[in-house]
Amino acid sequence: MNQSITLVFSGEAGQGIQTIEDFLMTVLSKDYFVFSCSDVMSRVRGGNNTTEIRISNGEVSAYKEAIDVLFLLNDHSLERLKSRIHKGTILVGREDYVDDAFLDAFGGTFLKYDFEKMAKEAGGKLFLNTVIFGFTTGMLNVDDGTCKELIEERFSSKGDKIVQDNFQAFDMGYKEGKDYDFSLSFSQVGRLDETMKVLNGTQAVGIGFLGGGCNAVCSYPMSPSTGVLIYLAGKSKDFGVLVEQAEDEIAALNMVLGIWYAGGRGLATTSGGGFSLMEEAMSLSGMTETPCVVHLAQRPGPATGLPTRTEQGDLLQAVFAGHGDYPKIILAPGTLRDGVELGQRAFYLADKYQVPVVVLTDQFYLESIGLMERFELDEKYTETFIIETKEDYLRYRLGEGPISERGIPGYGKGLVKVDSDEHDEEGTITEDFGVRVKMHEKRLAKKEEILKDYVLEELQGDMDYDQLVVGWGSTYGVVKECLETGNYPKTGFLSLKQLYPLRKDLVEYFRKAKNVVVVENNSNGQLAKLLQMELGIKVDHQVLQYDGAPFAVENLKARLEEVLR
Amino acid sequence: MKNFEMKEGLDLAWCPGCGNFNIRDSIIQALQELELKPQNVVFSSGIGQAAKMPQYIGANYFNGLHGRAMPVAVAIKGANPELTVIAEGGDGDMYGEGGNHFIHNVRRNPDITHLVHNNMVYGLTKGQASPTSRKDFKTGVQINGVVNEPMNPLALALVLGATFVARVFSGDKEQVKDVIKAAIEHKGYALVDIFHPCVSFNKVNTYRWYKEHTYPLDGSHDPTDWNMAMAAAMESDKFPLGVLYKKEGLATFADLQPVYEEDKTAIVRRKRDLSQVNQLIME
């Protein structure tokens, strides 16, 4: 059985908690499985932010509510986190951050350390995160040489003095942490860094998009999708990516269509509100058969909702995006590897079928950091489908099936004419009812072709199940952990990676099950509705959560116990 | 058949007497005189009678959505700087629905030509006010007459840093052709605001009205003088025609993209090396 310990760092925005997270994840991932996620308030400074790090001797990729070690970095951290503390929790922080009355009732361990004072002694407030990094690694008995190598690597560009000052700050924390004899109840796995890479979901999909040949990104910043824009901008020169911050999301997706029309591979990255503005251009992509890829990073709505929190509330928006009927593809990664693979596949599928492809992620998926086994991307999905045109080229030639050959301007002797009105084979506006029906049916017929390239679902758990738990996207890790650590007989876990169109054979999974439970991080049961609408599948129970937080292992377990035998 | 002309018997959607016919002739002649290859010319247009223009010219086109021609055009040029890109539409399309894109794309200084047919009325939807309609212009919607100030696209473009600003009148085919040629040859963003009458829905701003309310700029106008251009753009008693402003030598949208800093090859012709991406996973 896997064992794990949960550390939480709680403080204000601007105190450097993300640096602590980055450093700890880097050093701990050499010897343990690790996972981290954050709860951040929508403000630039102040507030109360937390970062949770789980250390385990087995794969872990879910949020846990119960805290084992809580680092308090200000006087109002505890108030928000009281409900997550148990008898065995170790509190660490300045004496006055915990009031006596609470301490008496709590009855657990409180390690009183004044990290701020130590930071000041080391040279200033800026060293707070290095002191805490030192303390934590001392406490966990991590090799200090490894930690210092990391400090040197991160700070060497700022000069030797900065490195030395950070060493000093680290040592101060490390020494104190060592004094507190805390040993994990499980042993190191060891040498994980040789086969595993530490990354977050943003980087995973970013790498995937590059693997798919993405050579342009046009977007308007919106949390939590902006990370992908920043990631690709950082790769702009090395990987040949044109980057434009558009004036709005309407411009962004229209630009992306211009990129594809000209022969590039464009991406728009946005969140639910921005995607609403892009729907007009989604429809344009459908009508003109101009491919595009949109990364839709979900967060709670409606409207501005909870800008920094998580939800899976935009599935149906994506399914119904835009006016009129036209085919589209929706993919949703559950694991980090999915992010890389589906990011690449999105571009391949868009190009091959000349349709819009939406990659659905969410705040929790993008900003959580975990381990991914290293692998090489599949060359197969780098294929491109642009043709050199002949003089008599017709963009929308009928009689060749739903996919007409796609030319681009300036490559070949033909002219490439595309139109948002209903059009004839050449791309000229028409009001001929007969042509309308033929063109419309040609576009709609792509759906069957797309299903031949279906991104397969994953089934795990008991293969001889009679109960089936179904999930999509970022709930993958938590459902997996619940089923692995809970006691649910004859239960399988089906996670879907392609959410639209859905392949008809999926019904076979449901035929076998006497009890179907769908787990979703939204209020509406959007996947359940889609399964019903597309495949006529009846769902017995829905486990939904929509408070802006990801499912916690303990909570989901309790909810599953209510509906699983 | 000469380049950019199309087969006889085209079913043109414009009303008899529409200024668009003249503009079409001028564009085709400009493209022919510049000896451009139709395969390398792309029109990006939106919705409206003016935006139908690419349908009637033998070149590539992306006829997209209302107001969205500019972002598409800028992206096409960014993806493949070797193409000649022209964004075309009416005053409602470009200044109304596409107003935000107009503002921000002027700032980008993309190397595209922006042709706006300005007839001061919404023709496709049968006669409502447009952003350039004059005050007191009565329509079925503006029953007491337009109360909003008319938009001044030339002054706005100048303020935003446009590097080529011109106004022509479709009644003078030769002038329209010459200015469009200069706009296409200009390296950078080039706005050509084309006055022309809507014979069906604008009974105020007629051929005669435009004749009486315009005058050609003469040799005393220095198009390299921004202040002089701005003064000309602000005239509204009689509107000056010709190239108001022209500034050469500024970097364009594509020039300033980091992706083109060292490698000038169009991104559409570059091949991605997958091993380079795999390295991101291995590192």
Coordinates of C-alpha atoms in Angstrom, one line a residue, chain A residues 52 136 187 226 302 327-328 347 366 375 388 469 494 509 515:
Chain A
E52 CA 0.2 21.5 -0.6
T136 CA 11.9 21.5 5.6
S187 CA 11.5 4.7 2.8
T226 CA -2.1 32.4 -19.6
P302 CA -20.7 31.8 -14.7
P327 CA -18.1 18.8 -36.5
K328 CA -15.5 19.5 -33.8
F347 CA -2.9 19.6 -34.1
L366 CA -2.6 23.2 -15.2
F375 CA 8.8 9.1 -23.2
E388 CA 0.4 21.7 -53.6
V469 CA -17.0 4.9 -12.0
L494 CA -13.4 4.4 -17.0
Y509 CA -18.6 -0.6 -20.9
N515 CA -24.2 0.7 -11.1

